[in-house]
PDB file of C-alpha atoms and ligand atoms in Angstrom:
ATOM      1  CA  MET A   1     202.387 244.717 214.619  1.00 92.00           C
ATOM      2  CA  ILE A   2     201.480 242.627 217.662  1.00 96.00           C
ATOM      3  CA  TYR A   3     197.804 242.779 218.712  1.00 97.00           C
ATOM      4  CA  TYR A   4     197.043 241.577 222.226  1.00 98.00           C
ATOM      5  CA  LYS A   5     193.766 239.700 222.624  1.00 98.00           C
ATOM      6  CA  SER A   6     191.181 239.729 225.407  1.00 98.00           C
ATOM      7  CA  THR A   7     189.982 236.455 226.933  1.00 98.00           C
ATOM      8  CA  GLU A   8     186.806 236.787 224.847  1.00 98.00           C
ATOM      9  CA  GLU A   9     188.787 237.255 221.652  1.00 98.00           C
ATOM     10  CA  ILE A  10     190.945 234.227 222.447  1.00 98.00           C
ATOM     11  CA  GLU A  11     187.756 232.170 222.808  1.00 98.00           C
ATOM     12  CA  LEU A  12     186.628 233.352 219.359  1.00 98.00           C
ATOM     13  CA  ILE A  13     189.984 232.293 217.902  1.00 98.00           C
ATOM     14  CA  ARG A  14     189.544 228.911 219.623  1.00 98.00           C
ATOM     15  CA  GLN A  15     186.148 228.464 217.951  1.00 98.00           C
ATOM     16  CA  SER A  16     187.676 229.234 214.574  1.00 98.00           C
ATOM     17  CA  CYS A  17     190.570 226.846 215.247  1.00 98.00           C
ATOM     18  CA  LEU A  18     188.207 224.038 216.254  1.00 98.00           C
ATOM     19  CA  ILE A  19     186.435 224.390 212.908  1.00 98.00           C
ATOM     20  CA  VAL A  20     189.815 224.017 211.210  1.00 98.00           C
ATOM     21  CA  SER A  21     190.454 220.932 213.336  1.00 98.00           C
ATOM     22  CA  ALA A  22     187.110 219.437 212.237  1.00 98.00           C
ATOM     23  CA  ALA A  23     187.996 220.107 208.590  1.00 98.00           C
ATOM     24  CA  LEU A  24     191.394 218.429 209.016  1.00 98.00           C
ATOM     25  CA  ALA A  25     189.752 215.454 210.738  1.00 98.00           C
ATOM     26  CA  ARG A  26     187.508 215.094 207.676  1.00 98.00           C
ATOM     27  CA  VAL A  27     190.649 215.130 205.522  1.00 98.00           C
ATOM     28  CA  ALA A  28     192.065 212.314 207.671  1.00 98.00           C
ATOM     29  CA  GLU A  29     188.922 210.266 207.019  1.00 98.00           C
ATOM     30  CA  LEU A  30     189.025 210.741 203.252  1.00 98.00           C
ATOM     31  CA  LEU A  31     192.714 210.600 202.404  1.00 98.00           C
ATOM     32  CA  LYS A  32     193.678 207.411 200.542  1.00 98.00           C
ATOM     33  CA  PRO A  33     195.217 206.350 197.235  1.00 98.00           C
ATOM     34  CA  GLY A  34     193.083 207.421 194.253  1.00 98.00           C
ATOM     35  CA  VAL A  35     191.464 210.433 195.932  1.00 98.00           C
ATOM     36  CA  THR A  36     192.410 213.863 194.568  1.00 98.00           C
ATOM     37  CA  GLY A  37     193.447 217.033 196.356  1.00 98.00           C
ATOM     38  CA  LEU A  38     190.504 218.862 194.773  1.00 98.00           C
ATOM     39  CA  ALA A  39     188.037 216.353 196.290  1.00 98.00           C
ATOM     40  CA  ILE A  40     189.644 216.709 199.732  1.00 98.00           C
ATOM     41  CA  ASP A  41     189.574 220.490 199.376  1.00 98.00           C
ATOM     42  CA  ALA A  42     185.851 220.526 198.548  1.00 98.00           C
ATOM     43  CA  ALA A  43     185.082 218.314 201.559  1.00 98.00           C
ATOM     44  CA  ALA A  44     187.093 220.549 203.908  1.00 98.00           C
ATOM     45  CA  GLU A  45     185.349 223.672 202.589  1.00 98.00           C
ATOM     46  CA  GLN A  46     181.970 222.023 203.224  1.00 98.00           C
ATOM     47  CA  VAL A  47     182.891 221.292 206.861  1.00 98.00           C
ATOM     48  CA  ILE A  48     183.952 224.913 207.370  1.00 98.00           C
ATOM     49  CA  ARG A  49     180.777 226.320 205.787  1.00 98.00           C
ATOM     50  CA  ASP A  50     178.572 223.847 207.713  1.00 98.00           C
ATOM     51  CA  HIS A  51     179.985 225.451 210.883  1.00 98.00           C
ATOM     52  CA  GLY A  52     178.961 228.930 209.693  1.00 98.00           C
ATOM     53  CA  ALA A  53     182.551 229.904 208.938  1.00 98.00           C
ATOM     54  CA  VAL A  54     184.436 230.890 205.789  1.00 98.00           C
ATOM     55  CA  PRO A  55     187.655 229.318 204.443  1.00 98.00           C
ATOM     56  CA  GLY A  56     190.540 231.458 205.656  1.00 98.00           C
ATOM     57  CA  PHE A  57     192.975 230.866 202.806  1.00 98.00           C
ATOM     58  CA  LYS A  58     190.645 231.056 199.789  1.00 98.00           C
ATOM     59  CA  GLY A  59     191.232 234.438 198.193  1.00 96.00           C
ATOM     60  CA  HIS A  60     193.968 235.351 200.696  1.00 96.00           C
ATOM     61  CA  ASN A  61     196.532 237.114 198.484  1.00 95.00           C
ATOM     62  CA  GLY A  62     194.747 235.326 195.642  1.00 95.00           C
ATOM     63  CA  PHE A  63     195.240 231.747 196.900  1.00 97.00           C
ATOM     64  CA  PRO A  64     192.641 229.649 195.015  1.00 97.00           C
ATOM     65  CA  ALA A  65     191.650 226.966 197.562  1.00 98.00           C
ATOM     66  CA  THR A  66     190.519 226.133 201.094  1.00 98.00           C
ATOM     67  CA  LEU A  67     193.509 223.913 201.812  1.00 98.00           C
ATOM     68  CA  CYS A  68     197.189 224.091 201.098  1.00 98.00           C
ATOM     69  CA  ILE A  69     198.025 220.529 200.104  1.00 98.00           C
ATOM     70  CA  SER A  70     201.770 219.962 199.855  1.00 98.00           C
ATOM     71  CA  ARG A  71     202.890 216.544 198.706  1.00 98.00           C
ATOM     72  CA  ASN A  72     206.315 214.923 199.181  1.00 97.00           C
ATOM     73  CA  GLU A  73     208.984 217.467 198.116  1.00 97.00           C
ATOM     74  CA  CYS A  74     206.436 220.289 198.497  1.00 98.00           C
ATOM     75  CA  VAL A  75     206.987 222.031 201.823  1.00 97.00           C
ATOM     76  CA  VAL A  76     203.938 224.311 202.053  1.00 98.00           C
ATOM     77  CA  HIS A  77     201.451 226.367 199.976  1.00 97.00           C
ATOM     78  CA  GLY A  78     200.673 223.576 197.491  1.00 98.00           C
ATOM     79  CA  ILE A  79     197.509 224.096 195.430  1.00 98.00           C
ATOM     80  CA  PRO A  80     194.985 221.206 195.455  1.00 98.00           C
ATOM     81  CA  ASP A  81     194.901 219.485 192.056  1.00 98.00           C
ATOM     82  CA  GLU A  82     193.469 216.538 190.112  1.00 98.00           C
ATOM     83  CA  VAL A  83     196.449 214.234 190.552  1.00 98.00           C
ATOM     84  CA  PRO A  84     195.308 211.229 192.622  1.00 98.00           C
ATOM     85  CA  PHE A  85     197.191 210.474 195.826  1.00 98.00           C
ATOM     86  CA  ARG A  86     199.375 207.392 195.780  1.00 98.00           C
ATOM     87  CA  GLU A  87     200.816 204.882 198.197  1.00 98.00           C
ATOM     88  CA  GLY A  88     203.856 206.337 199.905  1.00 97.00           C
ATOM     89  CA  ASP A  89     202.782 209.992 199.552  1.00 98.00           C
ATOM     90  CA  VAL A  90     203.609 212.369 202.399  1.00 98.00           C
ATOM     91  CA  VAL A  91     200.815 214.930 202.411  1.00 98.00           C
ATOM     92  CA  SER A  92     200.947 218.149 204.407  1.00 98.00           C
ATOM     93  CA  VAL A  93     197.520 219.761 204.751  1.00 98.00           C
ATOM     94  CA  ASP A  94     197.229 223.310 206.075  1.00 98.00           C
ATOM     95  CA  CYS A  95     193.833 224.864 206.748  1.00 98.00           C
ATOM     96  CA  GLY A  96     192.460 228.208 207.902  1.00 98.00           C
ATOM     97  CA  SER A  97     189.008 229.527 208.691  1.00 98.00           C
ATOM     98  CA  ILE A  98     187.366 232.798 209.608  1.00 98.00           C
ATOM     99  CA  LYS A  99     184.563 232.765 212.168  1.00 98.00           C
ATOM    100  CA  ASP A 100     183.208 235.911 213.858  1.00 98.00           C
ATOM    101  CA  HIS A 101     186.048 237.934 212.285  1.00 98.00           C
ATOM    102  CA  PHE A 102     188.816 235.753 213.771  1.00 98.00           C
ATOM    103  CA  TYR A 103     191.150 233.376 211.996  1.00 98.00           C
ATOM    104  CA  GLY A 104     192.066 229.845 212.995  1.00 98.00           C
ATOM    105  CA  ASP A 105     195.107 228.090 211.487  1.00 98.00           C
ATOM    106  CA  SER A 106     196.412 224.547 211.853  1.00 98.00           C
ATOM    107  CA  ALA A 107     198.244 221.925 209.816  1.00 98.00           C
ATOM    108  CA  TYR A 108     198.993 218.198 209.903  1.00 98.00           C
ATOM    109  CA  THR A 109     201.107 215.919 207.735  1.00 98.00           C
ATOM    110  CA  PHE A 110     199.734 212.537 206.711  1.00 98.00           C
ATOM    111  CA  ALA A 111     201.596 209.511 205.336  1.00 98.00           C
ATOM    112  CA  ILE A 112     199.767 207.154 202.971  1.00 98.00           C
ATOM    113  CA  VAL A 113     200.952 203.584 203.625  1.00 96.00           C
ATOM    114  CA  GLU A 114     203.357 202.020 202.961  1.00 94.00           C
ATOM    115  CA  VAL A 115     205.966 204.593 203.846  1.00 95.00           C
ATOM    116  CA  SER A 116     209.609 204.165 204.738  1.00 95.00           C
ATOM    117  CA  LYS A 117     210.916 204.207 208.310  1.00 95.00           C
ATOM    118  CA  GLU A 118     212.754 207.452 207.611  1.00 96.00           C
ATOM    119  CA  ILE A 119     209.490 209.159 206.599  1.00 97.00           C
ATOM    120  CA  VAL A 120     207.754 207.964 209.756  1.00 97.00           C
ATOM    121  CA  GLN A 121     210.704 209.263 211.769  1.00 97.00           C
ATOM    122  CA  LEU A 122     210.567 212.651 209.982  1.00 98.00           C
ATOM    123  CA  LEU A 123     206.869 213.025 210.805  1.00 98.00           C
ATOM    124  CA  GLN A 124     207.344 211.987 214.425  1.00 98.00           C
ATOM    125  CA  VAL A 125     210.259 214.328 215.000  1.00 98.00           C
ATOM    126  CA  THR A 126     208.474 217.257 213.308  1.00 98.00           C
ATOM    127  CA  ASN A 127     205.297 216.700 215.330  1.00 98.00           C
ATOM    128  CA  ASP A 128     207.277 216.321 218.565  1.00 98.00           C
ATOM    129  CA  SER A 129     209.187 219.522 217.764  1.00 98.00           C
ATOM    130  CA  LEU A 130     205.869 221.379 217.494  1.00 98.00           C
ATOM    131  CA  TYR A 131     205.057 220.445 221.091  1.00 98.00           C
ATOM    132  CA  LEU A 132     208.591 221.280 222.236  1.00 98.00           C
ATOM    133  CA  GLY A 133     208.084 224.734 220.700  1.00 98.00           C
ATOM    134  CA  ILE A 134     204.675 225.060 222.363  1.00 98.00           C
ATOM    135  CA  SER A 135     206.218 224.194 225.759  1.00 98.00           C
ATOM    136  CA  GLN A 136     208.227 227.422 225.445  1.00 98.00           C
ATOM    137  CA  ALA A 137     205.186 229.580 224.638  1.00 98.00           C
ATOM    138  CA  ILE A 138     204.824 230.955 228.158  1.00 98.00           C
ATOM    139  CA  GLU A 139     204.773 234.436 229.644  1.00 98.00           C
ATOM    140  CA  GLY A 140     208.235 235.915 230.128  1.00 97.00           C
ATOM    141  CA  ASN A 141     209.950 233.706 227.564  1.00 98.00           C
ATOM    142  CA  ARG A 142     210.957 235.111 224.191  1.00 98.00           C
ATOM    143  CA  ILE A 143     210.213 234.186 220.589  1.00 98.00           C
ATOM    144  CA  GLY A 144     213.763 232.845 220.256  1.00 98.00           C
ATOM    145  CA  ASP A 145     213.085 230.244 222.965  1.00 98.00           C
ATOM    146  CA  ILE A 146     210.426 228.662 220.739  1.00 98.00           C
ATOM    147  CA  GLY A 147     212.650 228.632 217.661  1.00 98.00           C
ATOM    148  CA  PHE A 148     215.605 227.333 219.634  1.00 98.00           C
ATOM    149  CA  ALA A 149     213.571 224.376 220.969  1.00 98.00           C
ATOM    150  CA  VAL A 150     212.414 223.396 217.469  1.00 98.00           C
ATOM    151  CA  GLN A 151     215.808 223.869 215.833  1.00 98.00           C
ATOM    152  CA  GLU A 152     217.749 222.108 218.575  1.00 98.00           C
ATOM    153  CA  TYR A 153     215.587 219.013 218.290  1.00 98.00           C
ATOM    154  CA  CYS A 154     215.182 218.842 214.497  1.00 98.00           C
ATOM    155  CA  GLU A 155     218.528 220.096 213.293  1.00 98.00           C
ATOM    156  CA  ARG A 156     221.115 219.347 215.949  1.00 97.00           C
ATOM    157  CA  ARG A 157     219.581 216.182 217.425  1.00 97.00           C
ATOM    158  CA  ASN A 158     218.076 214.650 214.280  1.00 98.00           C
ATOM    159  CA  GLY A 159     220.045 216.157 211.392  1.00 98.00           C
ATOM    160  CA  TYR A 160     217.050 217.496 209.464  1.00 98.00           C
ATOM    161  CA  GLY A 161     216.811 220.775 207.543  1.00 98.00           C
ATOM    162  CA  VAL A 162     214.873 223.550 209.275  1.00 98.00           C
ATOM    163  CA  VAL A 163     213.296 225.852 206.684  1.00 98.00           C
ATOM    164  CA  ARG A 164     214.398 229.459 207.203  1.00 98.00           C
ATOM    165  CA  GLU A 165     212.352 231.381 204.643  1.00 97.00           C
ATOM    166  CA  LEU A 166     208.939 230.555 206.112  1.00 98.00           C
ATOM    167  CA  VAL A 167     207.932 231.133 209.722  1.00 98.00           C
ATOM    168  CA  GLY A 168     205.027 230.997 212.159  1.00 98.00           C
ATOM    169  CA  HIS A 169     203.130 234.180 213.006  1.00 98.00           C
ATOM    170  CA  GLY A 170     200.798 236.076 215.263  1.00 98.00           C
ATOM    171  CA  ILE A 171     197.135 235.494 214.367  1.00 98.00           C
ATOM    172  CA  GLY A 172     193.794 237.127 215.132  1.00 98.00           C
ATOM    173  CA  ARG A 173     191.692 239.420 212.954  1.00 98.00           C
ATOM    174  CA  LYS A 174     194.426 238.961 210.377  1.00 98.00           C
ATOM    175  CA  LEU A 175     195.861 235.625 209.269  1.00 98.00           C
ATOM    176  CA  HIS A 176     199.385 236.932 209.643  1.00 98.00           C
ATOM    177  CA  GLU A 177     200.129 239.387 212.439  1.00 98.00           C
ATOM    178  CA  GLY A 178     203.296 240.096 214.366  1.00 97.00           C
ATOM    179  CA  PRO A 179     205.452 238.677 215.717  1.00 98.00           C
ATOM    180  CA  GLU A 180     207.123 236.318 213.277  1.00 98.00           C
ATOM    181  CA  VAL A 181     207.727 232.926 214.908  1.00 98.00           C
ATOM    182  CA  PRO A 182     210.779 231.310 213.277  1.00 98.00           C
ATOM    183  CA  ASN A 183     211.572 227.631 213.752  1.00 98.00           C
ATOM    184  CA  TYR A 184     215.160 228.572 214.557  1.00 98.00           C
ATOM    185  CA  GLY A 185     216.684 231.043 216.955  1.00 98.00           C
ATOM    186  CA  ARG A 186     218.643 231.852 220.049  1.00 98.00           C
ATOM    187  CA  ARG A 187     217.478 231.378 223.603  1.00 98.00           C
ATOM    188  CA  GLY A 188     216.391 234.640 225.187  1.00 97.00           C
ATOM    189  CA  ALA A 189     216.305 236.532 221.870  1.00 98.00           C
ATOM    190  CA  GLY A 190     213.397 238.272 220.145  1.00 97.00           C
ATOM    191  CA  ALA A 191     210.044 239.650 221.273  1.00 97.00           C
ATOM    192  CA  LYS A 192     208.939 238.947 224.843  1.00 98.00           C
ATOM    193  CA  LEU A 193     205.928 236.650 225.152  1.00 98.00           C
ATOM    194  CA  LYS A 194     203.001 238.179 227.019  1.00 98.00           C
ATOM    195  CA  ILE A 195     199.506 237.115 228.027  1.00 98.00           C
ATOM    196  CA  GLY A 196     197.116 238.088 225.225  1.00 98.00           C
ATOM    197  CA  MET A 197     199.485 237.052 222.447  1.00 98.00           C
ATOM    198  CA  VAL A 198     198.152 234.381 220.103  1.00 98.00           C
ATOM    199  CA  ILE A 199     200.619 232.766 217.715  1.00 98.00           C
ATOM    200  CA  ALA A 200     200.736 229.984 215.157  1.00 98.00           C
ATOM    201  CA  ILE A 201     203.735 227.722 215.723  1.00 98.00           C
ATOM    202  CA  GLU A 202     204.490 225.666 212.616  1.00 98.00           C
ATOM    203  CA  PRO A 203     207.724 223.721 212.151  1.00 98.00           C
ATOM    204  CA  MET A 204     208.518 223.076 208.466  1.00 98.00           C
ATOM    205  CA  ILE A 205     211.173 220.377 208.505  1.00 98.00           C
ATOM    206  CA  ASN A 206     213.002 218.799 205.564  1.00 98.00           C
ATOM    207  CA  LEU A 207     214.426 215.290 205.470  1.00 98.00           C
ATOM    208  CA  GLY A 208     217.377 216.687 203.508  1.00 98.00           C
ATOM    209  CA  VAL A 209     218.789 220.192 203.242  1.00 98.00           C
ATOM    210  CA  LYS A 210     217.051 223.269 204.664  1.00 98.00           C
ATOM    211  CA  HIS A 211     217.020 225.116 201.323  1.00 98.00           C
ATOM    212  CA  VAL A 212     213.757 225.691 199.479  1.00 98.00           C
ATOM    213  CA  MET A 213     212.600 227.286 196.246  1.00 98.00           C
ATOM    214  CA  GLN A 214     209.331 228.461 194.763  1.00 97.00           C
ATOM    215  CA  SER A 215     207.698 226.513 191.929  1.00 96.00           C
ATOM    216  CA  ASN A 216     206.461 228.093 188.695  1.00 94.00           C
ATOM    217  CA  ASP A 217     202.861 228.245 189.947  1.00 94.00           C
ATOM    218  CA  GLY A 218     203.916 231.167 192.147  1.00 94.00           C
ATOM    219  CA  TRP A 219     202.751 229.413 195.319  1.00 97.00           C
ATOM    220  CA  THR A 220     204.208 225.988 196.014  1.00 97.00           C
ATOM    221  CA  ILE A 221     207.416 225.919 198.049  1.00 97.00           C
ATOM    222  CA  LEU A 222     209.657 222.944 197.199  1.00 98.00           C
ATOM    223  CA  THR A 223     212.736 221.500 198.831  1.00 98.00           C
ATOM    224  CA  LYS A 224     215.786 222.329 196.767  1.00 98.00           C
ATOM    225  CA  ASP A 225     217.035 218.718 196.889  1.00 98.00           C
ATOM    226  CA  ARG A 226     213.510 217.355 196.210  1.00 98.00           C
ATOM    227  CA  MET A 227     213.577 215.307 199.414  1.00 98.00           C
ATOM    228  CA  PRO A 228     210.316 215.076 201.431  1.00 98.00           C
ATOM    229  CA  SER A 229     209.240 217.649 203.991  1.00 98.00           C
ATOM    230  CA  ALA A 230     206.832 217.716 206.958  1.00 98.00           C
ATOM    231  CA  HIS A 231     204.730 220.474 208.532  1.00 98.00           C
ATOM    232  CA  PHE A 232     202.640 220.515 211.721  1.00 98.00           C
ATOM    233  CA  GLU A 233     200.938 223.597 213.143  1.00 98.00           C
ATOM    234  CA  HIS A 234     198.933 224.687 216.159  1.00 98.00           C
ATOM    235  CA  THR A 235     197.505 228.089 217.048  1.00 98.00           C
ATOM    236  CA  VAL A 236     198.279 228.773 220.728  1.00 98.00           C
ATOM    237  CA  ALA A 237     197.657 231.496 223.291  1.00 98.00           C
ATOM    238  CA  ILE A 238     200.600 232.381 225.522  1.00 98.00           C
ATOM    239  CA  GLY A 239     199.945 231.085 229.057  1.00 98.00           C
ATOM    240  CA  LYS A 240     201.318 231.750 232.521  1.00 98.00           C
ATOM    241  CA  GLU A 241     202.697 228.273 233.151  1.00 97.00           C
ATOM    242  CA  LYS A 242     201.681 226.555 229.958  1.00 98.00           C
ATOM    243  CA  ALA A 243     200.413 227.584 226.546  1.00 98.00           C
ATOM    244  CA  ASP A 244     196.727 227.180 225.748  1.00 98.00           C
ATOM    245  CA  ILE A 245     196.555 225.153 222.508  1.00 98.00           C
ATOM    246  CA  LEU A 246     193.530 226.560 220.664  1.00 98.00           C
ATOM    247  CA  SER A 247     193.547 224.119 217.745  1.00 98.00           C
ATOM    248  CA  ASP A 248     193.197 220.402 218.469  1.00 98.00           C
ATOM    249  CA  HIS A 249     194.621 217.402 216.637  1.00 98.00           C
ATOM    250  CA  THR A 250     192.775 214.767 218.701  1.00 97.00           C
ATOM    251  CA  ALA A 251     189.998 214.092 216.173  1.00 98.00           C
ATOM    252  CA  ILE A 252     192.581 213.976 213.373  1.00 98.00           C
ATOM    253  CA  GLU A 253     194.569 211.347 215.236  1.00 97.00           C
ATOM    254  CA  VAL A 254     191.440 209.273 215.908  1.00 97.00           C
ATOM    255  CA  ALA A 255     190.541 209.447 212.211  1.00 98.00           C
ATOM    256  CA  ILE A 256     194.060 208.338 211.240  1.00 98.00           C
ATOM    257  CA  LYS A 257     193.769 205.374 213.598  1.00 97.00           C
ATOM    258  CA  ASN A 258     190.526 204.389 211.842  1.00 98.00           C
ATOM    259  CA  ASN A 259     191.888 204.913 208.315  1.00 98.00           C
ATOM    260  CA  LYS A 260     193.842 201.825 207.233  1.00 98.00           C
ATOM    261  CA  ASP A 261     195.471 203.790 204.418  1.00 98.00           C
ATOM    262  CA  LEU A 262     197.188 206.241 206.772  1.00 98.00           C
ATOM    263  CA  LYS A 263     200.190 205.583 208.980  1.00 97.00           C
ATOM    264  CA  GLU A 264     199.806 206.436 212.651  1.00 95.00           C
ATOM    265  CA  ILE A 265     202.422 208.760 214.113  1.00 91.00           C
ATOM    266  CA  SER A 266     203.341 208.092 217.722  1.00 86.00           C
ATOM    267  CA  LYS A 267     203.926 211.071 220.008  1.00 80.00           C
ATOM    268  CA  LYS A 268     206.724 211.568 222.474  1.00 77.00           C
ATOM    269  CA  ASN A 269     205.174 214.357 224.529  1.00 58.00           C
TER     270      ASN A 269
HETATM  271 MG1   MG B   1     198.669 227.151 208.499  1.00 51.44          MG
HETATM  272 MG1   MG B   2     200.187 229.534 209.854  1.00 51.44          MG
END
């Protein structure tokens, strides 16, 4: 089911998204070798609660934490644990919040130095593909235009695996609303994009094959070939000439620049 939002409701979603962005910026300050996922999770939850919001993922379908922390061969939905981060880890962090009944949702993937050139390239291409997808999120286009832009760039131009089983989504009073927003597709196919639609666009891109599997914990999604994976996400409102990006990665990127243990990712767009 697609729920169309009023301007006021979109502003409420923006507020929720900005709280998520603040939590992810805190993650970018703290992430370094030796720190645990549980410690990062507690810090992110504190940021969310300090803003008068509630973690959006905790308790959602029984998920136990504020953050999904997905390391290396984990694609998404990793559960924060006590295993310290190490040099060379690729760490995808996904965060949601609920503020004034509306969800915010955003994700970023961090690389703890030193990392290989091919990891840096994977992160850059995945992040750039997010913005290529967002550039298609305009009135009159279709869902398939977003997926096509992401797939074309990641799969055909860069030879990466685009995950099929997990997709972006509409978002609002529910974390997952219609329509589904796949990271693959055909131009001009799928639901028509209209003003009032708010969607989370979230490329999940594998260095190796596109195939994934679920781990025994019932949550974590792993790459089948155990190669690393990256994940970047923004919540956006469909715009007339250009999408309105409701989440914001600026503070995250500033924090990465100031954290000597994290590798900076340059942006194309
Ligand atoms: Mg997310
Ligand atoms: Mg999402």
